[in-house]
Structure formats: C-alpha cells, structure tokens
Coordinates of C-alpha atoms in Angstrom, one line a residue:
M8 CA 15.8 15.7 -26.2
E9 CA 12.5 16.8 -27.7
D10 CA 10.6 14.0 -25.9
R11 CA 12.1 15.1 -22.6
K12 CA 10.9 18.7 -23.3
K13 CA 7.4 17.4 -24.0
L14 CA 7.4 15.7 -20.6
Y15 CA 8.5 18.8 -18.8
D16 CA 5.6 20.7 -20.4
F17 CA 3.3 18.6 -18.2
I18 CA 5.4 18.5 -15.0
D19 CA 2.7 20.6 -13.2
D20 CA 0.3 17.7 -13.9
F21 CA 2.4 15.2 -12.0
P22 CA 0.2 15.2 -8.9
L23 CA -2.8 14.7 -11.1
L24 CA -1.2 11.6 -12.7
I25 CA -0.5 10.1 -9.3
E26 CA -4.0 10.7 -8.1
A27 CA -5.4 9.3 -11.4
G28 CA -3.2 6.2 -10.8
F29 CA -4.7 5.6 -7.4
I30 CA -8.2 6.1 -8.7
A31 CA -7.5 3.5 -11.4
V32 CA -6.3 1.1 -8.7
K33 CA -9.6 1.7 -6.8
Q34 CA -11.5 0.9 -10.0
L35 CA -9.6 -2.3 -10.3
D36 CA -8.0 -1.1 -13.6
E37 CA -4.5 -2.5 -13.1
I38 CA -3.4 -1.9 -16.7
S39 CA -4.3 1.8 -16.7
A40 CA -2.9 2.3 -13.1
T41 CA 0.4 0.8 -14.1
R42 CA 0.6 2.9 -17.3
I43 CA -0.2 6.1 -15.3
F44 CA 2.4 5.4 -12.6
N45 CA 5.0 4.5 -15.2
A46 CA 4.2 7.7 -17.1
A47 CA 4.6 9.7 -13.9
D48 CA 7.9 7.9 -13.3
A49 CA 9.1 8.9 -16.8
M50 CA 8.0 12.4 -16.1
S51 CA 9.8 12.7 -12.8
P52 CA 12.5 9.9 -12.5
G53 CA 13.6 9.3 -8.9
H54 CA 10.3 10.6 -7.4
T55 CA 9.0 8.0 -5.0
A56 CA 5.2 8.7 -5.6
P57 CA 5.0 6.5 -8.7
Q58 CA 6.8 3.7 -6.9
I59 CA 4.4 3.9 -4.0
G60 CA 1.6 3.6 -6.6
L61 CA 3.2 0.5 -8.1
G62 CA 3.6 -1.0 -4.6
Y63 CA 0.0 -0.2 -3.9
I64 CA -1.0 -2.2 -7.0
A65 CA 1.1 -5.1 -5.8
L66 CA -0.4 -4.9 -2.3
N67 CA -4.0 -4.9 -3.7
K68 CA -3.1 -8.0 -5.8
L69 CA -1.7 -9.5 -2.5
E70 CA 1.7 -9.8 -4.2
V71 CA 3.2 -9.2 -0.8
K72 CA 6.8 -10.0 -1.6
E73 CA 6.8 -7.5 -4.6
A74 CA 4.9 -4.9 -2.6
T75 CA 7.4 -5.3 0.3
R76 CA 10.4 -4.9 -2.1
I77 CA 9.0 -1.7 -3.5
F78 CA 8.1 -0.1 -0.2
E79 CA 11.5 -1.1 1.3
N80 CA 13.2 0.6 -1.7
V81 CA 11.1 3.8 -1.2
I82 CA 12.0 3.9 2.5
T83 CA 15.7 3.4 1.6
K84 CA 15.4 6.6 -0.6
E85 CA 13.1 8.5 1.8
P86 CA 13.3 7.2 5.4
E87 CA 10.7 9.7 6.5
N88 CA 8.1 8.6 4.0
Y89 CA 5.4 7.5 6.4
L90 CA 2.9 6.5 3.8
A91 CA 5.4 4.0 2.4
Q92 CA 6.3 2.9 6.0
T93 CA 2.6 2.3 6.7
F94 CA 2.2 0.3 3.5
L95 CA 5.3 -1.7 4.4
G96 CA 3.8 -2.3 7.8
I97 CA 0.6 -3.6 6.2
C98 CA 2.8 -6.0 4.1
F99 CA 4.3 -7.3 7.3
L100 CA 0.9 -7.7 8.9
L101 CA 0.0 -10.0 6.0
T102 CA 3.2 -12.1 6.7
K103 CA 2.5 -13.9 10.0
P104 CA 6.2 -14.2 11.2
K105 CA 6.6 -10.4 10.6
R106 CA 3.3 -9.3 12.0
K107 CA 4.8 -7.7 15.2
K108 CA 7.3 -5.8 13.1
G109 CA 4.5 -4.5 11.0
E110 CA 2.6 -3.3 14.0
K111 CA 5.7 -1.6 15.3
L112 CA 6.4 0.1 11.9
I113 CA 2.8 1.3 11.7
K114 CA 2.7 2.7 15.3
E115 CA 6.0 4.5 14.6
A116 CA 4.6 6.0 11.4
I117 CA 1.4 7.2 13.2
S118 CA 3.5 8.8 16.0
K119 CA 5.8 10.6 13.6
T120 CA 3.5 11.8 10.8
N121 CA 1.4 14.9 10.8
D122 CA -0.7 13.6 7.8
P123 CA -4.2 12.7 9.1
T124 CA -4.7 10.3 6.1
V125 CA -1.6 8.3 7.0
K126 CA -2.6 8.3 10.7
N127 CA -6.0 7.0 9.7
L128 CA -4.7 4.3 7.4
G129 CA -2.3 3.2 10.2
E130 CA -5.0 3.1 12.9
I131 CA -7.4 1.2 10.6
S132 CA -4.7 -1.3 9.8
L133 CA -3.8 -1.9 13.4
E134 CA -7.5 -2.3 14.3
W135 CA -7.8 -4.9 11.4
A136 CA -4.8 -6.7 12.8
V137 CA -6.4 -7.0 16.3
K138 CA -9.9 -7.9 15.1
D139 CA -9.1 -10.3 12.3
L140 CA -5.4 -11.1 11.7
N141 CA -4.4 -12.0 15.2
R142 CA -7.4 -14.3 15.8
K143 CA -6.7 -18.0 16.3
K144 CA -9.4 -18.8 13.7
A145 CA -10.2 -16.9 10.5
P146 CA -13.2 -14.6 11.0
F147 CA -15.0 -15.8 7.9
F148 CA -15.2 -19.5 8.7
P149 CA -17.9 -20.8 11.1
D150 CA -16.9 -22.6 14.3
E151 CA -17.3 -26.3 14.3
G152 CA -20.4 -26.1 16.4
E153 CA -22.0 -23.5 14.1
K154 CA -21.2 -25.8 11.1
E155 CA -23.0 -28.7 12.6
E156 CA -26.1 -26.6 13.4
S157 CA -26.4 -25.3 9.9
S158 CA -25.9 -28.7 8.3
S159 CA -28.6 -30.3 10.4
S160 CA -31.2 -27.7 9.4

C-alpha cells in the first residue's frame, strides 16, 4: 500500500518517463529503456504508452515477431492508437508476405490521425518501402556488372 502511494506521488512525471525511455532507445541503451518503460508501466498499469515503448525496443532490435505481438496487443486495447498502428505497419513491411497489409495499415493511420509526427513517420515508412524494400535487389549490394568492374581494378 505504501509503495503504491509512493508511485502515485510521481504520476505527474509519467510523460517524462515515457520520453526518457524513448531517448534511452535512441541512445542504444536497451537496459535503461526497458527499466524506464517497466517503471512507467508499474506507475500506470494498463496505459499503453509503456507497451509501445517496449514494442519500439523490440522493433529496433529487429525482433519483428515480438514487436508485432506487442503492437497488436496495444491496438486490441486502443483501436485508434495510430502510433501503434503505424509501428505495426512497419513490422509488416519487414515481413515480406505481409508487406501490402503493412502499407495499408500505415496509409489508414496517416488518413485518420491528426498527429503530424505519426503522419510523418507513416510517410517516411511508405517512402522507405517503395525505395528500398520493394526492390527486386537489395539496395546495398552492387549489381553483378558493378562487382566485376570493381574487382578488375
């Protein structure tokens, strides 16, 4: 009971914890990010923001199945969470058989959200899919002709 009261004393800092968790992910500090998102989850059980953070960690590690599971759970709780929907779409973009479904999810999120950050994330993701993911060849490997030219030099 006393521990729960201590947590509620800091409930106003919940958004700061979420932001700090995302900053830790950007700094590649998985341990701190996970601890911060778990602390936020303990502070406000049932809130989806810490779960989105944990899904974002999994997505950054390319643990696509785990990220997909987390974002699907968030969308089940909050069907209008367009950030989670966009992240789920990105997971599908990374899964070739589900790529079209991912594009559809992202386009839907872009059209329904008013959040410019989510719109931007969706647009960049779709652009990435067109430029790199949908190519027949990976963009970072030279063509066979280029390979021969560079080896003969």
